[in-house]
PDB file of C-alpha atoms in Angstrom:
ATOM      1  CA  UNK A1382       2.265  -0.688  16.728  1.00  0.00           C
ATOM      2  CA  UNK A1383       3.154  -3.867  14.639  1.00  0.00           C
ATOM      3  CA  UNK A1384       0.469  -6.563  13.889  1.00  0.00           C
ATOM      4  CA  UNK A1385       2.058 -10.207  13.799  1.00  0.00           C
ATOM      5  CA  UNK A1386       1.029 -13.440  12.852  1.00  0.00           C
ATOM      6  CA  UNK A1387       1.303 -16.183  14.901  1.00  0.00           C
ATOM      7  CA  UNK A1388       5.201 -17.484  14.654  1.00  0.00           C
ATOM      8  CA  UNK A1389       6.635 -21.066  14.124  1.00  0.00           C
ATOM      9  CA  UNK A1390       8.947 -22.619  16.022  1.00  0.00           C
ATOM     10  CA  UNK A1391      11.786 -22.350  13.525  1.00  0.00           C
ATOM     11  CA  UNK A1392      11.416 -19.525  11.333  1.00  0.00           C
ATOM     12  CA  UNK A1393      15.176 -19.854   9.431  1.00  0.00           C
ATOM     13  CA  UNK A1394      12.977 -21.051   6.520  1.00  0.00           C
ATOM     14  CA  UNK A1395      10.222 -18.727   6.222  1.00  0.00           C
ATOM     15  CA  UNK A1396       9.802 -15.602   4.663  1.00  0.00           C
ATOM     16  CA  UNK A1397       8.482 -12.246   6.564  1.00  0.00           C
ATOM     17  CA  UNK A1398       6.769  -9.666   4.830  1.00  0.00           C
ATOM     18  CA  UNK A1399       6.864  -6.478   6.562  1.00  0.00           C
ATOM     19  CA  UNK A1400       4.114  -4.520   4.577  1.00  0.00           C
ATOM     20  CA  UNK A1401       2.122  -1.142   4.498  1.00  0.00           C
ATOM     21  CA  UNK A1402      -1.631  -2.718   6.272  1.00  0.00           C
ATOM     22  CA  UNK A1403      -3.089  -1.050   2.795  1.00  0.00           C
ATOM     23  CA  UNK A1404      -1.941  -3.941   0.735  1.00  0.00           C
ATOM     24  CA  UNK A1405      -2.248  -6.754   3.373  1.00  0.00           C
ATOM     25  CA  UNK A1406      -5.171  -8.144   1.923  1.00  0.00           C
ATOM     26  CA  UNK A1407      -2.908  -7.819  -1.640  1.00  0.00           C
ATOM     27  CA  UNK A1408      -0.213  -9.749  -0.039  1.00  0.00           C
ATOM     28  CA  UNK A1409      -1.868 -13.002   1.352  1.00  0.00           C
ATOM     29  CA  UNK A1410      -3.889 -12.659  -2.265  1.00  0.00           C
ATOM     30  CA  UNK A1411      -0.519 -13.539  -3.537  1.00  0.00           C
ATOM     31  CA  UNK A1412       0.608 -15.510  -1.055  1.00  0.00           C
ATOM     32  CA  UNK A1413      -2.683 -17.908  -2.224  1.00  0.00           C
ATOM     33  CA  UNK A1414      -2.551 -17.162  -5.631  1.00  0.00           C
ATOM     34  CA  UNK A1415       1.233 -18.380  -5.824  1.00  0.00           C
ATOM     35  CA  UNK A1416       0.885 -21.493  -3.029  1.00  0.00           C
ATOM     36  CA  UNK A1417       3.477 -19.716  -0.982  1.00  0.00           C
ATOM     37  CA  UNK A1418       3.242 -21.319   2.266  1.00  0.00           C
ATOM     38  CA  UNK A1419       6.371 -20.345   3.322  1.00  0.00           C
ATOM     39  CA  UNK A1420       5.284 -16.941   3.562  1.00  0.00           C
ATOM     40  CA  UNK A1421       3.897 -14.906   6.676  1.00  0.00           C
ATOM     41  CA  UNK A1422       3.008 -11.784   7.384  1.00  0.00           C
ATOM     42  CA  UNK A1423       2.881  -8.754   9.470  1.00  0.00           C
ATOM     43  CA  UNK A1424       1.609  -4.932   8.823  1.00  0.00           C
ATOM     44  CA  UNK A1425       2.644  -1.678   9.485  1.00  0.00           C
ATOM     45  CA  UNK A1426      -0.242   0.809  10.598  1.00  0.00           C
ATOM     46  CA  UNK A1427      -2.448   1.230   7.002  1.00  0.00           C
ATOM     47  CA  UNK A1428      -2.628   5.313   8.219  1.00  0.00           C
ATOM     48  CA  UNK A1429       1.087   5.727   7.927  1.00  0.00           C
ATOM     49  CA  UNK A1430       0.390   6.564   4.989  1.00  0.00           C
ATOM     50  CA  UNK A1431      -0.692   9.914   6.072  1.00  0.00           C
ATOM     51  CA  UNK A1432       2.419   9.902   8.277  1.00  0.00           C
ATOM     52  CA  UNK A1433       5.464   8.995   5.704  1.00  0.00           C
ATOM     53  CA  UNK A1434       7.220  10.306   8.407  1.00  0.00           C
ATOM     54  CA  UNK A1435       6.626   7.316  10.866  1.00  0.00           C
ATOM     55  CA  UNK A1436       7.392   4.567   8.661  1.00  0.00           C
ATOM     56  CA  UNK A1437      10.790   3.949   8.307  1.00  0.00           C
ATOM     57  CA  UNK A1438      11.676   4.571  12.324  1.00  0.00           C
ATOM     58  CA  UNK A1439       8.590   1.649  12.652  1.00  0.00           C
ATOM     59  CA  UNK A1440      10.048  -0.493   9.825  1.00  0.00           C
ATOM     60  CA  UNK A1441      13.729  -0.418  12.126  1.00  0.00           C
ATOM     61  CA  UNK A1442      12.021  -1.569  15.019  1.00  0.00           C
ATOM     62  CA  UNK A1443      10.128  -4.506  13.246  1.00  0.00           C
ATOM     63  CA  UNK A1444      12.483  -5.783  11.586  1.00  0.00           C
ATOM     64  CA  UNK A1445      15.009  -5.614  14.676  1.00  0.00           C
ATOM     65  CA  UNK A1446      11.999  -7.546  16.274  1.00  0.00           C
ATOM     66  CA  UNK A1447      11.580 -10.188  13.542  1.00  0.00           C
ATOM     67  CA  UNK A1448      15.251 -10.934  13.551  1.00  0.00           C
ATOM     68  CA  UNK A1449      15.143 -11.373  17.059  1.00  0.00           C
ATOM     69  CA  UNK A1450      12.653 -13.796  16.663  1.00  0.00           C
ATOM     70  CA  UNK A1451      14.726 -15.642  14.057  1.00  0.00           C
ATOM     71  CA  UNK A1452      13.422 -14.432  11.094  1.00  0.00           C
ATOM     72  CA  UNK A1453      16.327 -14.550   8.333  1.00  0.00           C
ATOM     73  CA  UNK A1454      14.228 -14.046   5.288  1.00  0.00           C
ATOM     74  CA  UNK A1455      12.480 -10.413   5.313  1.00  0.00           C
ATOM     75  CA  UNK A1456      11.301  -8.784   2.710  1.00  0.00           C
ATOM     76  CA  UNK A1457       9.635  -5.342   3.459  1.00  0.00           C
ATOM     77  CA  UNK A1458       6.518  -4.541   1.693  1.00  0.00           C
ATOM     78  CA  UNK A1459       6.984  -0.751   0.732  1.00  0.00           C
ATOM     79  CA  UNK A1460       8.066   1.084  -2.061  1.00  0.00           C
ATOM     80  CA  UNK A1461       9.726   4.932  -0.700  1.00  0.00           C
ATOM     81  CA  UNK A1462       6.217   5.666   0.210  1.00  0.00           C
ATOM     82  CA  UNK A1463       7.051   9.417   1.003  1.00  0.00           C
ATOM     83  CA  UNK A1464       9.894   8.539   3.200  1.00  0.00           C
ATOM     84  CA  UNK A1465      12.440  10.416   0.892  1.00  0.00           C
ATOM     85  CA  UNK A1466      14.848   7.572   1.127  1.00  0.00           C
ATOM     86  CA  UNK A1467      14.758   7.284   4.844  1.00  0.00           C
ATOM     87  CA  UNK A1468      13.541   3.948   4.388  1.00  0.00           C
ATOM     88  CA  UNK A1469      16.168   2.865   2.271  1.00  0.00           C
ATOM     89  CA  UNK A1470      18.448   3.963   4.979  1.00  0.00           C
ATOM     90  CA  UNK A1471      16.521   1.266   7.116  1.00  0.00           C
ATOM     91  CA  UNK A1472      16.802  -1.696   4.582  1.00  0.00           C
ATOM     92  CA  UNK A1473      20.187  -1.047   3.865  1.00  0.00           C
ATOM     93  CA  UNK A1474      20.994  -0.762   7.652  1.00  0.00           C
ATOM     94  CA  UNK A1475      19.714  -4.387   8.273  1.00  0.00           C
ATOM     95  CA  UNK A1476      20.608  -6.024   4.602  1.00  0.00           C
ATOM     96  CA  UNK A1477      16.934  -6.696   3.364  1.00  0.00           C
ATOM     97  CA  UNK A1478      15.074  -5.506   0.007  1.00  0.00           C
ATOM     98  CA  UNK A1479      12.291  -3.644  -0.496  1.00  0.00           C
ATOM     99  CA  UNK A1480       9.142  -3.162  -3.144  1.00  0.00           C
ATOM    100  CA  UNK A1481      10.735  -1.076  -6.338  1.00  0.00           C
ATOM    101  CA  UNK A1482       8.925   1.961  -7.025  1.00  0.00           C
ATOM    102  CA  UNK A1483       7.958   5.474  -5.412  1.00  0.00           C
ATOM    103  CA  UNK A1484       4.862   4.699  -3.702  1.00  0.00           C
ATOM    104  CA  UNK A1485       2.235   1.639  -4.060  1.00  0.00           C
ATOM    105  CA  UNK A1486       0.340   3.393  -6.859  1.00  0.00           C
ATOM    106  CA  UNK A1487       3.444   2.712  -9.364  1.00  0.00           C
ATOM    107  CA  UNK A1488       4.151  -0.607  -8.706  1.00  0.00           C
ATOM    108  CA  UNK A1489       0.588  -1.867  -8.832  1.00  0.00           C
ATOM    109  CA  UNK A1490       0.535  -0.616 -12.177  1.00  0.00           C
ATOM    110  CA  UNK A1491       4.107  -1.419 -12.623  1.00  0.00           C
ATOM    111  CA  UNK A1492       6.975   0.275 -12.599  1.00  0.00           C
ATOM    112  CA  UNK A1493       7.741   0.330 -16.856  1.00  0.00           C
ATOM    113  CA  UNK A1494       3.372   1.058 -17.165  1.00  0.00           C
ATOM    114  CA  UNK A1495       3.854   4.169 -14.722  1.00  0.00           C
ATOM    115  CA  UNK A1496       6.789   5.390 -15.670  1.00  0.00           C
ATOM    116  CA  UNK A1497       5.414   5.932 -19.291  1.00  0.00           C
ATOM    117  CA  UNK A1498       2.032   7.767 -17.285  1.00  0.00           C
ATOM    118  CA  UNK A1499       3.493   9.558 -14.760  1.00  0.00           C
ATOM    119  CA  UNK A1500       4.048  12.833 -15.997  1.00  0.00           C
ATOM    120  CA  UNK A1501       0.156  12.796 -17.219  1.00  0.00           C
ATOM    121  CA  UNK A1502      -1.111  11.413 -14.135  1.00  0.00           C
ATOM    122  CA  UNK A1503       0.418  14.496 -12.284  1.00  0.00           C
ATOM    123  CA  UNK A1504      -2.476  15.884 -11.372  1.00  0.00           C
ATOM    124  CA  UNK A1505      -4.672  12.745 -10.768  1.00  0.00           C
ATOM    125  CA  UNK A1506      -5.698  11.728  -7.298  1.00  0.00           C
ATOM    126  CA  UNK A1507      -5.003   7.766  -7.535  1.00  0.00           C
ATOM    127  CA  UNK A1508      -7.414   5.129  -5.680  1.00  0.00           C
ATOM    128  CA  UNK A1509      -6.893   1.367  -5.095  1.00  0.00           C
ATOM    129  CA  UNK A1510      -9.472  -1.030  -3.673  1.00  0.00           C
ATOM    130  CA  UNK A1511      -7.658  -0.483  -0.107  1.00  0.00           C
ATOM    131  CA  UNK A1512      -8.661   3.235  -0.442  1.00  0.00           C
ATOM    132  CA  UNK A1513     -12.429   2.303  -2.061  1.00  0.00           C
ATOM    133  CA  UNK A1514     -13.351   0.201   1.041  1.00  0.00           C
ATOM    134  CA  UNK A1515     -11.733   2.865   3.354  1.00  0.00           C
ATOM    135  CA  UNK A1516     -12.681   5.625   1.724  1.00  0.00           C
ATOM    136  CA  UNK A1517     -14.783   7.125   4.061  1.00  0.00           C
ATOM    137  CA  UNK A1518     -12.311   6.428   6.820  1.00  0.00           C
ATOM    138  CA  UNK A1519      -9.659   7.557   5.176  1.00  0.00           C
ATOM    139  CA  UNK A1520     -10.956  10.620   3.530  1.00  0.00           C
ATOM    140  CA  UNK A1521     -14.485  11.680   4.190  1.00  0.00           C
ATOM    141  CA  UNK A1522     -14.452  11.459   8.027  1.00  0.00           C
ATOM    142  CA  UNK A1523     -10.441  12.686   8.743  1.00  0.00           C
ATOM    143  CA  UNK A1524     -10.954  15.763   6.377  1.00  0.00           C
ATOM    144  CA  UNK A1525     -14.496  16.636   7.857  1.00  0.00           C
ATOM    145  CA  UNK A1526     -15.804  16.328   4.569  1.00  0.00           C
ATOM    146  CA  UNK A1527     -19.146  14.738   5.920  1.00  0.00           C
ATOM    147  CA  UNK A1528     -19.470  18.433   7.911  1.00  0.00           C
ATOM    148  CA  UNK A1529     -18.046  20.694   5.634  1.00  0.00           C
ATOM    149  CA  UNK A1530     -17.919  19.572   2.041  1.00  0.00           C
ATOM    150  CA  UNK A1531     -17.062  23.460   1.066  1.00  0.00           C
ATOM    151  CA  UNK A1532     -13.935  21.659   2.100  1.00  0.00           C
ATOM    152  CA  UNK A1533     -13.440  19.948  -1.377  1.00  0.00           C
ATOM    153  CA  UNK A1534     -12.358  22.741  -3.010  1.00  0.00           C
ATOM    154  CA  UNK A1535      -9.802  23.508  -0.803  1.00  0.00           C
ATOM    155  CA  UNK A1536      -8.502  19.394  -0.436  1.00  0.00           C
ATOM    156  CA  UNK A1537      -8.789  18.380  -3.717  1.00  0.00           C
ATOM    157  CA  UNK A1538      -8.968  21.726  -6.159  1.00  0.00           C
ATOM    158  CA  UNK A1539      -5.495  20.846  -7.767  1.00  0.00           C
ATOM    159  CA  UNK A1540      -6.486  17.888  -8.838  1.00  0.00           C
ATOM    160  CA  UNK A1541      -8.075  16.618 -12.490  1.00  0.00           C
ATOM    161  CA  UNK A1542      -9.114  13.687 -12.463  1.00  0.00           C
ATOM    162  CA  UNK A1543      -9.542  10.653 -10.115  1.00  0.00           C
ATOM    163  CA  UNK A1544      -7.544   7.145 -11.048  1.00  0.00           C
ATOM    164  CA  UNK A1545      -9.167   3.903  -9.770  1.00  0.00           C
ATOM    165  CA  UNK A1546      -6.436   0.985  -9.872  1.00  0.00           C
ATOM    166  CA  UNK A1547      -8.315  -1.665  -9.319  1.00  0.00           C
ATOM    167  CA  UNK A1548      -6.801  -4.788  -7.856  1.00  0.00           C
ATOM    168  CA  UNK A1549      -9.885  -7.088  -8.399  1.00  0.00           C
ATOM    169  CA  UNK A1550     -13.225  -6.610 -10.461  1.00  0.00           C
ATOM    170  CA  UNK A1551     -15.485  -5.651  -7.867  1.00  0.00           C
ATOM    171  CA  UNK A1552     -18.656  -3.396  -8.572  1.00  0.00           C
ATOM    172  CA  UNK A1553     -19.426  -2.659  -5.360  1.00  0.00           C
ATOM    173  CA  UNK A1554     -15.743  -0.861  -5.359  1.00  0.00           C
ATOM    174  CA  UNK A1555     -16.430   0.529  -8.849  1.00  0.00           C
ATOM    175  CA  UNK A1556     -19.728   2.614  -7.761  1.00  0.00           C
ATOM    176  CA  UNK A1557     -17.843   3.761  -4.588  1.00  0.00           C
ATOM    177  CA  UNK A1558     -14.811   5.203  -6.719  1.00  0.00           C
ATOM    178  CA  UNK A1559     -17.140   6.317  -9.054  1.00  0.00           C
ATOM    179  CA  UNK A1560     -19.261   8.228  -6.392  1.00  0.00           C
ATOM    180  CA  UNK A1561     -16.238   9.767  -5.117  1.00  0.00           C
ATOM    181  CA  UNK A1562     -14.925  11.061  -8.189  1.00  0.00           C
ATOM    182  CA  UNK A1563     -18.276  12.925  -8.379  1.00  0.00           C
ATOM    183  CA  UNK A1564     -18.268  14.295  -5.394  1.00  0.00           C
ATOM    184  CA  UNK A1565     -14.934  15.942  -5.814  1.00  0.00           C
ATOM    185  CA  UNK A1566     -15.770  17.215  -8.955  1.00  0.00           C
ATOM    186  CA  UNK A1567     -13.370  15.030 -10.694  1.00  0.00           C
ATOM    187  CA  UNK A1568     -12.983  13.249 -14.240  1.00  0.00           C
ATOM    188  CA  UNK A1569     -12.975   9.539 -13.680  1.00  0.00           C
ATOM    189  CA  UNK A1570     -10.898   6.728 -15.027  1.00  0.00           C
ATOM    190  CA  UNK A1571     -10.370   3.103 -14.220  1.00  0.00           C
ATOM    191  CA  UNK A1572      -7.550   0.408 -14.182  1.00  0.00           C
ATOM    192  CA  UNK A1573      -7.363  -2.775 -14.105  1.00  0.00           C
ATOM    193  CA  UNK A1574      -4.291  -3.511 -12.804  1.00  0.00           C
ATOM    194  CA  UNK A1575      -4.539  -6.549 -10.577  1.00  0.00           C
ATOM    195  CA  UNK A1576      -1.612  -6.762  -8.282  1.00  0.00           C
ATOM    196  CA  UNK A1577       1.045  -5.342 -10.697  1.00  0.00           C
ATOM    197  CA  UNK A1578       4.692  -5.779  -9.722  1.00  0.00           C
ATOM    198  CA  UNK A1579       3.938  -7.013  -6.450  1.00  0.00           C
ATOM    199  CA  UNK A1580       2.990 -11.003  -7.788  1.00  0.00           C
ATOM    200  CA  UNK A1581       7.050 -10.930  -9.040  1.00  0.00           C
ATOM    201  CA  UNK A1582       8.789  -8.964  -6.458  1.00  0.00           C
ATOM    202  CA  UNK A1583       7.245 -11.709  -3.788  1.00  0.00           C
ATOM    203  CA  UNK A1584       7.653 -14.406  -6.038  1.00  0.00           C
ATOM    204  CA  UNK A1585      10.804 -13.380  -6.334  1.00  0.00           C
ATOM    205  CA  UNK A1586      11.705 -13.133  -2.260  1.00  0.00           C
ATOM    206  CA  UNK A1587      10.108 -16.041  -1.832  1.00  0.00           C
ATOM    207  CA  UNK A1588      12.269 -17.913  -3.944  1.00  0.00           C
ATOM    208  CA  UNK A1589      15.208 -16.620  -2.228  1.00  0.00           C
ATOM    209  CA  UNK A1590      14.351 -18.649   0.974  1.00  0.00           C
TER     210      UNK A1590
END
């Protein structure tokens, strides 16, 4: 199911973003934070992310929608995102660009900061403040972990440590990712990364409108 925003009558100047619902809020952040007006968006399902496998068939239909609607500007707000480059299939299908990266954790950090922890972070389970304020639907509830939290163990055993990549300084989303890295039994750490790559990459598309 795709979410849309309400369109204009001409939309040959605007830019769509096509985007993953768990960076939505991200998104418009930077749509504010850069005064890009021009800008609109629509989401994706935030629990594909669960289902890699369902994203790039839903990306083909959207953006065969939005260019029926007279969208010429799209930029889709992914990075692979567990698609193993089914995705990119998509994008180059229709002739639009995507978010660089392999998944939303690396380019909030951005792509030349990951790629120098990525190796170490192997065995980290990554949060964002999407995943803080969801993390009981997302996690807790789905995995039965508020019935059986034997469960853990079996969920979350390979792990380390727990990552927070925190978009804004919140500490009501600190004590959650906090709390959650104790309850798995996992080291903690914390970054501020604010909205990494994604400020440029939709600066960038933006200006290409």
């Amino acid at each position: 199911m795709v979410k849309t925003q309400k369109t204009k009558p001409n939309q040959t100047d605007r830019l769509l973003v096509i985007a993953c619902g768990m960076i939505a809020r991200e998104v418009l952040a930077v749509k504010q934070q850069l005064t890009l007006d021009h800008l609109e968006l629509t989401c994706l399902p935030a629990e594909f992310h669960f289902y890699p496998d369902r994203i790039a068939p839903a990306m083909d239909k959207a953006i065969e929608k939005a260019k029926a609607e007279g969208y010429e500007h799209i930029f889709v707000g992914y990075a692979d995102c567990g698609t193993g480059g089914l995705l990119d299939r998509v994008i180059e299908k229709h002739g639009v660009e995507r978010m660089a990266g392999p998944h939303c954790f690396a380019f909030y950090q951005g792509m030349d900061a990951y790629a120098k922890v990525a190796d170490d972070d192997m065995m980290s389970f990554y949060m964002t403040d999407f995943l803080c304020r969801q993390f009981e639907a997302f996690f807790i509830k789905p995995l039965g972990l508020d019935r059986h939290p034997e469960l853990i163990k079996d969920y979350f055993g390979n792990y380390e440590k727990l990552i927070y990549l925190a978009q804004t300084d919140d500490p009501e989303l600190d004590k959650v990712a906090e709390k959650a890295a104790a309850m798995l039994g996992l080291a903690y750490e914390r970054r501020s990364t604010g909205y990494g790559d994604l400020t440029a990459e939709l600066a960038l598309a933006a200006a290409s409108t």
